[in-house]
Coordinates of C-alpha atoms in Angstrom, one line a residue:
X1 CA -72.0 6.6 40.5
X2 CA -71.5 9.7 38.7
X3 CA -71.3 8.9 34.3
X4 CA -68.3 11.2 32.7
X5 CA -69.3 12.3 29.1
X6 CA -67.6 14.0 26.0
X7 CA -68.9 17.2 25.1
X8 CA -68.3 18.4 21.7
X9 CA -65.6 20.9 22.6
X10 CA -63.9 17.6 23.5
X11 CA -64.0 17.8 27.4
X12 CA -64.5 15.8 29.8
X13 CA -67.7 16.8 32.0
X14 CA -70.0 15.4 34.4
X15 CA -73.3 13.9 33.3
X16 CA -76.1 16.0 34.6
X17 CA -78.9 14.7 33.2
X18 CA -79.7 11.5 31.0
X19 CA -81.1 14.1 28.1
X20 CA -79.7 13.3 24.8
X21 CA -78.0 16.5 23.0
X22 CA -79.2 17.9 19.9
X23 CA -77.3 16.2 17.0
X24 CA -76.9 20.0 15.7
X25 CA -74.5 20.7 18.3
X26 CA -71.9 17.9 18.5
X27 CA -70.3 18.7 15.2
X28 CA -67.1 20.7 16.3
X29 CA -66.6 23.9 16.7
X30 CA -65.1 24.5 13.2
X31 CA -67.8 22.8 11.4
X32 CA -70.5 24.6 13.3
X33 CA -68.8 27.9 12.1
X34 CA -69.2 26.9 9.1
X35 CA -72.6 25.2 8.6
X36 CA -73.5 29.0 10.5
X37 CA -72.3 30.9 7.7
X38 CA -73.7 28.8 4.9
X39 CA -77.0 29.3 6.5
X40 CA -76.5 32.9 6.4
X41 CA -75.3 33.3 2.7
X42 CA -78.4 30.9 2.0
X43 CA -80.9 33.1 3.4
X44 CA -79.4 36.1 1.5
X45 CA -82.1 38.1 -0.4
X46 CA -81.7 40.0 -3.6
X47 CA -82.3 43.7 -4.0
X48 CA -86.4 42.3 -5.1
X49 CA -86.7 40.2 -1.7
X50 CA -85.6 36.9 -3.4
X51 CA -83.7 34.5 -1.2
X52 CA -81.0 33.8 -3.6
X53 CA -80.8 30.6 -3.1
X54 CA -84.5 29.3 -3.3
X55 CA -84.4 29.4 -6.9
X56 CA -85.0 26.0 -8.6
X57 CA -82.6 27.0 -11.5
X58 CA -79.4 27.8 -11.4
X59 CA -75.6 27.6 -11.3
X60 CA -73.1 27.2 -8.5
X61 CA -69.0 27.6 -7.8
X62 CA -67.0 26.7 -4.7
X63 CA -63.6 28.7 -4.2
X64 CA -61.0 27.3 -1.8
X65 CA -58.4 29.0 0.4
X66 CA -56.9 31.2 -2.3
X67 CA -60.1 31.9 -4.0
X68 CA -59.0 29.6 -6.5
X69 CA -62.1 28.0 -8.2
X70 CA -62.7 24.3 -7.6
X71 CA -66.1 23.2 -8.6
X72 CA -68.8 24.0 -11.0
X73 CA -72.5 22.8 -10.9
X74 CA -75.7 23.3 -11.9
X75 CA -79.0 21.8 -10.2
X76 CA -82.5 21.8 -11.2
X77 CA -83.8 20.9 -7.9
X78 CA -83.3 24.1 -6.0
X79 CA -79.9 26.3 -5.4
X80 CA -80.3 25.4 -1.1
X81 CA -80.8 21.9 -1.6
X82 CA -78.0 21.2 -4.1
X83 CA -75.3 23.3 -2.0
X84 CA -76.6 21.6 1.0
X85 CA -76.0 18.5 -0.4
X86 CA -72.2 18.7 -1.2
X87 CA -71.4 21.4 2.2
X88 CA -73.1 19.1 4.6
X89 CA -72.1 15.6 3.7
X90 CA -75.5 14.8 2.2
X91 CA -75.0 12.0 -0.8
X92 CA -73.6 13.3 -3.6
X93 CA -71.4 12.0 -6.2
X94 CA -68.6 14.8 -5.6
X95 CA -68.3 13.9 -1.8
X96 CA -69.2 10.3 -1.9
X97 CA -66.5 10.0 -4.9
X98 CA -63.6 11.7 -2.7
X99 CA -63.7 14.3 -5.9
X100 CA -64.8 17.9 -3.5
X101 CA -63.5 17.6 -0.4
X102 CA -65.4 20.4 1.6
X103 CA -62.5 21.0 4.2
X104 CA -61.3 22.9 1.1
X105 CA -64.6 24.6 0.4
X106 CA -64.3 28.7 1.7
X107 CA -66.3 30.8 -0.5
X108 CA -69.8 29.7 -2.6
X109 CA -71.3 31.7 -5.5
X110 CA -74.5 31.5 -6.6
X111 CA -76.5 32.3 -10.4
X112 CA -80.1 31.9 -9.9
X113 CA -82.4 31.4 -12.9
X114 CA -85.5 32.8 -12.3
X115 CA -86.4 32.8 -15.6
X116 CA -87.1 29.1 -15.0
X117 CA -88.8 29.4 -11.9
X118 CA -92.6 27.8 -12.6
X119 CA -91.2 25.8 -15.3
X120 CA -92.8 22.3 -15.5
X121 CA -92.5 19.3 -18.0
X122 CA -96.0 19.8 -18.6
X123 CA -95.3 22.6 -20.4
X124 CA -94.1 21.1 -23.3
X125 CA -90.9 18.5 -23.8
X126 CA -89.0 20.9 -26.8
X127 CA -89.8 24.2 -24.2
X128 CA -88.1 22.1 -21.4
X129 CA -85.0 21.2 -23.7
X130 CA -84.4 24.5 -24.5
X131 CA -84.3 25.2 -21.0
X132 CA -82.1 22.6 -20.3
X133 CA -79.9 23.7 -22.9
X134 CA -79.9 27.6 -21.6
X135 CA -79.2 26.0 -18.3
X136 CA -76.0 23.8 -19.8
X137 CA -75.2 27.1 -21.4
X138 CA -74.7 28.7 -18.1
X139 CA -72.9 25.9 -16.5
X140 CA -70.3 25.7 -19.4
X141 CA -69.9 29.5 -19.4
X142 CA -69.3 29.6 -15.4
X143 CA -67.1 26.3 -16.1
X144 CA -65.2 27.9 -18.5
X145 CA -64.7 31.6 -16.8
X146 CA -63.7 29.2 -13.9
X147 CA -61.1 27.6 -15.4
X148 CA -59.7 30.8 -17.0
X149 CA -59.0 31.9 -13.3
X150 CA -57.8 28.9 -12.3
X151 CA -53.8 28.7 -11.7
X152 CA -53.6 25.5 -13.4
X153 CA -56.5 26.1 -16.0
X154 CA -58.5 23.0 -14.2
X155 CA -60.8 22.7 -11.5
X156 CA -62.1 19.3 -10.1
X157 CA -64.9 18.4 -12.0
X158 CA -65.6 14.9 -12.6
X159 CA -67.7 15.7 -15.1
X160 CA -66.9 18.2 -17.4
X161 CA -70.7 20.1 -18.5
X162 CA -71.7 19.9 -22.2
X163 CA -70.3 21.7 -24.0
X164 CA -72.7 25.5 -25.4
X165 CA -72.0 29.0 -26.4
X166 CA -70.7 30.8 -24.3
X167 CA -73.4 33.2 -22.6
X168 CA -73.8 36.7 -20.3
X169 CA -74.1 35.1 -16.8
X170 CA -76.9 37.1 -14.6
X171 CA -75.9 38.7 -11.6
X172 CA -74.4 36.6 -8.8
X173 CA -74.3 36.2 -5.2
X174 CA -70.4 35.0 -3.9
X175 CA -69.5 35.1 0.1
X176 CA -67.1 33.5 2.7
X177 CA -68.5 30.0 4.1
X178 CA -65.9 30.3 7.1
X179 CA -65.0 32.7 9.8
X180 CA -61.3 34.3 10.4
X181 CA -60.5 31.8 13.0
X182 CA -61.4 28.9 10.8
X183 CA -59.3 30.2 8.0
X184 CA -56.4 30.7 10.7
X185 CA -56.8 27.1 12.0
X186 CA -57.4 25.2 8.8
X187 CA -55.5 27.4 6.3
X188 CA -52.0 27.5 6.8
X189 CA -50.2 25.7 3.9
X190 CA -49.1 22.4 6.2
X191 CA -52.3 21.6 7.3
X192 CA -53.6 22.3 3.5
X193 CA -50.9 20.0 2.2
X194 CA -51.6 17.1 4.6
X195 CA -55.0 17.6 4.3
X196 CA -55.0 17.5 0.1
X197 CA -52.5 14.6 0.2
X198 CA -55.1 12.4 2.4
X199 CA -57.7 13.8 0.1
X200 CA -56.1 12.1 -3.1
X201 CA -55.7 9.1 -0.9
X202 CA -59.1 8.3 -0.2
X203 CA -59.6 9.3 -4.0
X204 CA -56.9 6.7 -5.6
X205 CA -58.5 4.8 -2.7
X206 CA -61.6 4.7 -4.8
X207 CA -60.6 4.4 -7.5
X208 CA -58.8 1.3 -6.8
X209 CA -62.0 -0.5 -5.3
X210 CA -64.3 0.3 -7.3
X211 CA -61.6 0.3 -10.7
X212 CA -64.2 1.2 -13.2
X213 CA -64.6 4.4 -12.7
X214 CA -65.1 7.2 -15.1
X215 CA -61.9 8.7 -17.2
X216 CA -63.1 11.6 -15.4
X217 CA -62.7 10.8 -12.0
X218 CA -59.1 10.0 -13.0
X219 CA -58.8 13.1 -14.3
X220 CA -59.4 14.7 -11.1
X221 CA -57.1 12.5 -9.4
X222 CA -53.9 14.1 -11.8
X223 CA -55.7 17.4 -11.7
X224 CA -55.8 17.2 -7.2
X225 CA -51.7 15.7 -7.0
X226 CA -51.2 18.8 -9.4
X227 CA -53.1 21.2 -6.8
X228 CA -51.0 19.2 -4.2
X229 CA -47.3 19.1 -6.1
X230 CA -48.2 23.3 -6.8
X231 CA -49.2 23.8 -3.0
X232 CA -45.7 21.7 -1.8
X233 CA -43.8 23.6 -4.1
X234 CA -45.0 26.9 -2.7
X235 CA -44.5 26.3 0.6
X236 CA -40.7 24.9 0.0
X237 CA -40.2 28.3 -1.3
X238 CA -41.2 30.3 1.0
X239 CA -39.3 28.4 3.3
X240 CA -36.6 28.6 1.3
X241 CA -37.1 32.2 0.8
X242 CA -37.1 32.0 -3.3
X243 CA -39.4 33.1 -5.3
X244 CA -42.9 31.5 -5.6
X245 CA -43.1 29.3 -8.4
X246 CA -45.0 29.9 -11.9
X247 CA -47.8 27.9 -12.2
X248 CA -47.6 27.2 -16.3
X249 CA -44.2 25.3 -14.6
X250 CA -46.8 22.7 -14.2
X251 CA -49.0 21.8 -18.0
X252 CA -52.1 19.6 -16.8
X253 CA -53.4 19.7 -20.2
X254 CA -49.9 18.3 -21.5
X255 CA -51.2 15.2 -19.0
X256 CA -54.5 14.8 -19.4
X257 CA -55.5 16.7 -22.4
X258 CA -58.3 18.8 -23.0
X259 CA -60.4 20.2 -20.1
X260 CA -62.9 21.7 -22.1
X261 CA -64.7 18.3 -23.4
X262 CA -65.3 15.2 -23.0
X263 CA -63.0 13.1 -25.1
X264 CA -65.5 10.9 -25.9
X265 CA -68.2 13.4 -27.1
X266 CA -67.2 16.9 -27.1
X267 CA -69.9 18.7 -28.8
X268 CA -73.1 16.5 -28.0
X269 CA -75.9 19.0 -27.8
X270 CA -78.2 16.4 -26.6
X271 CA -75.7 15.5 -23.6
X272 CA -78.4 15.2 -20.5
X273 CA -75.1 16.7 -18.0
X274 CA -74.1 15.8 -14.5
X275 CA -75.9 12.3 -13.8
X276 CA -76.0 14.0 -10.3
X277 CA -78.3 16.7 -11.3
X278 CA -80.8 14.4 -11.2
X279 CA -83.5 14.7 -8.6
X280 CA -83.7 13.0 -5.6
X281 CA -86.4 11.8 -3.3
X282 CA -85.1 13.8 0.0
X283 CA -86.4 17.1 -1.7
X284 CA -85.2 19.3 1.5
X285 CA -82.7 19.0 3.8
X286 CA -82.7 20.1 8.1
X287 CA -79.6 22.0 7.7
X288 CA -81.9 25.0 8.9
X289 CA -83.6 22.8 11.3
X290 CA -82.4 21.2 15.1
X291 CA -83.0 17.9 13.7

């Protein structure tokens, strides 16, 4: 008797062997794409032979559709890891918290601080601080020049990074994470609206079961309906055949005030950042690998 099996393309196709397939081909087609390109940008060098992204310091951003900014981070583990971690479902707080949803993710940027490159602890606790704080510095300046591009003057972080002086951010590496046929298939506005709408679901969703969450994750939750209500609104008038809405028509610091500090402390030079930046034990992950 002859077995029928699902191949990832979704066919139906005979059975020809009892072989297992590599886990690194059963994602779809789309997601494949994807995970392709980030591999790519990843193993970008600089104009000195650096791969970009193998710095241990350093600053991220994730664009979406429009090339609107929607994230900021920093990581002190390594640039690959960290990305790697929020682009490929790996634990994070951002995609376990329904806050990034990387169906929206289409361009990454990168700031690598090499500067920082064979720091240690070791080396002293006050030298480490002050790299820390050099490092907040960076975040808050990318957070803030983020957030100045930003229709709505707010992206999703949950956590907004301490607040520093702004700085001169080094030289950067931004590209496209998806291919013209992906931005075809998952850009056009309908599927984006459906797609942010079951976003803030599975948000409020969380938010609900877990109900002590963090003022910030309910910050994101007005800051995504606002992405959504904006995104609605633009496609009813194109429909329509008005003109495209203003932005300011929407004021999300009017509802949730300030996105330029915490509430609760907003100028805490001793503020340790993201819990998320801290390490964890699965130093690498097989993105690169066949599993």
């Amino acid at each position: 008797m002859r077995l029928l099996r699902m191949s990832s393309h979704g066919k139906s196709s005979l059975r020809a062997s009892a072989v297992a397939p590599r886990k690194s081909s059963l994602p779809a087609d789309d997601v494949q794409s994807f995970r392709a390109a980030l591999r790519e940008v990843l193993s970008e060098k600089d104009d000195r032979g650096r791969v970009w992204s193998a710095a241990k310091w350093g600053v991220y951003a994730f664009y979406d559709y429009d090339g609107e900014p929607i994230y900021v981070g920093q990581t002190k583990e390594k640039l690959s890891v960290r990305v790697q971690r929020h682009l490929t479902n790996q634990r994070t707080d951002a995609v376990a918290m329904r806050v990034l949803d990387v169906f929206e993710v289409a361009e990454i940027e990168i700031w690598p601080l090499w500067q920082y490159e064979d720091l240690k602890k070791s080396d002293g606790a006050e030298q480490f601080r002050a790299a820390e704080r050099d490092l907040n510095a960076h975040e808050y300046t990318a957070y803030l020049e983020a957030i100045d591009r930003s229709r709505h003057k707010a992206i999703l972080n949950e956590k907004i990074p301490p607040v520093s002086e702004p700085i001169t951010l080094p030289a950067s590496l931004r590209r496209s994470l998806i291919s013209e046929q992906t931005r075809i298939e998952r850009g056009h506005p309908d599927i984006r609206i459906a797609r942010r709408a079951e976003t803030i679901s599975r948000l409020a969703a969380v938010t609900r079961e877990r109900g002590e969450v963090s003022e910030g994750l309910r910050r994101v939750l007005v800051v995504q309906a606002v992405r959504l209500a904006y995104l609605s609104a633009e496609r009813l008038a194109f429909v329509e055949g008005h003109p495209i809405p203003d932005p300011a028509a929407i004021d999300v610091t009017a509802l949730v005030g300030s996105v330029l500090h915490e509430r609760s402390d907003p100028e805490d030079p001793n503020d340790p950042g993201d819990p998320e930046d801290l390490p964890e034990p699965d130093a690498e992950l097989d993105l690169f690998s066949d599993y």
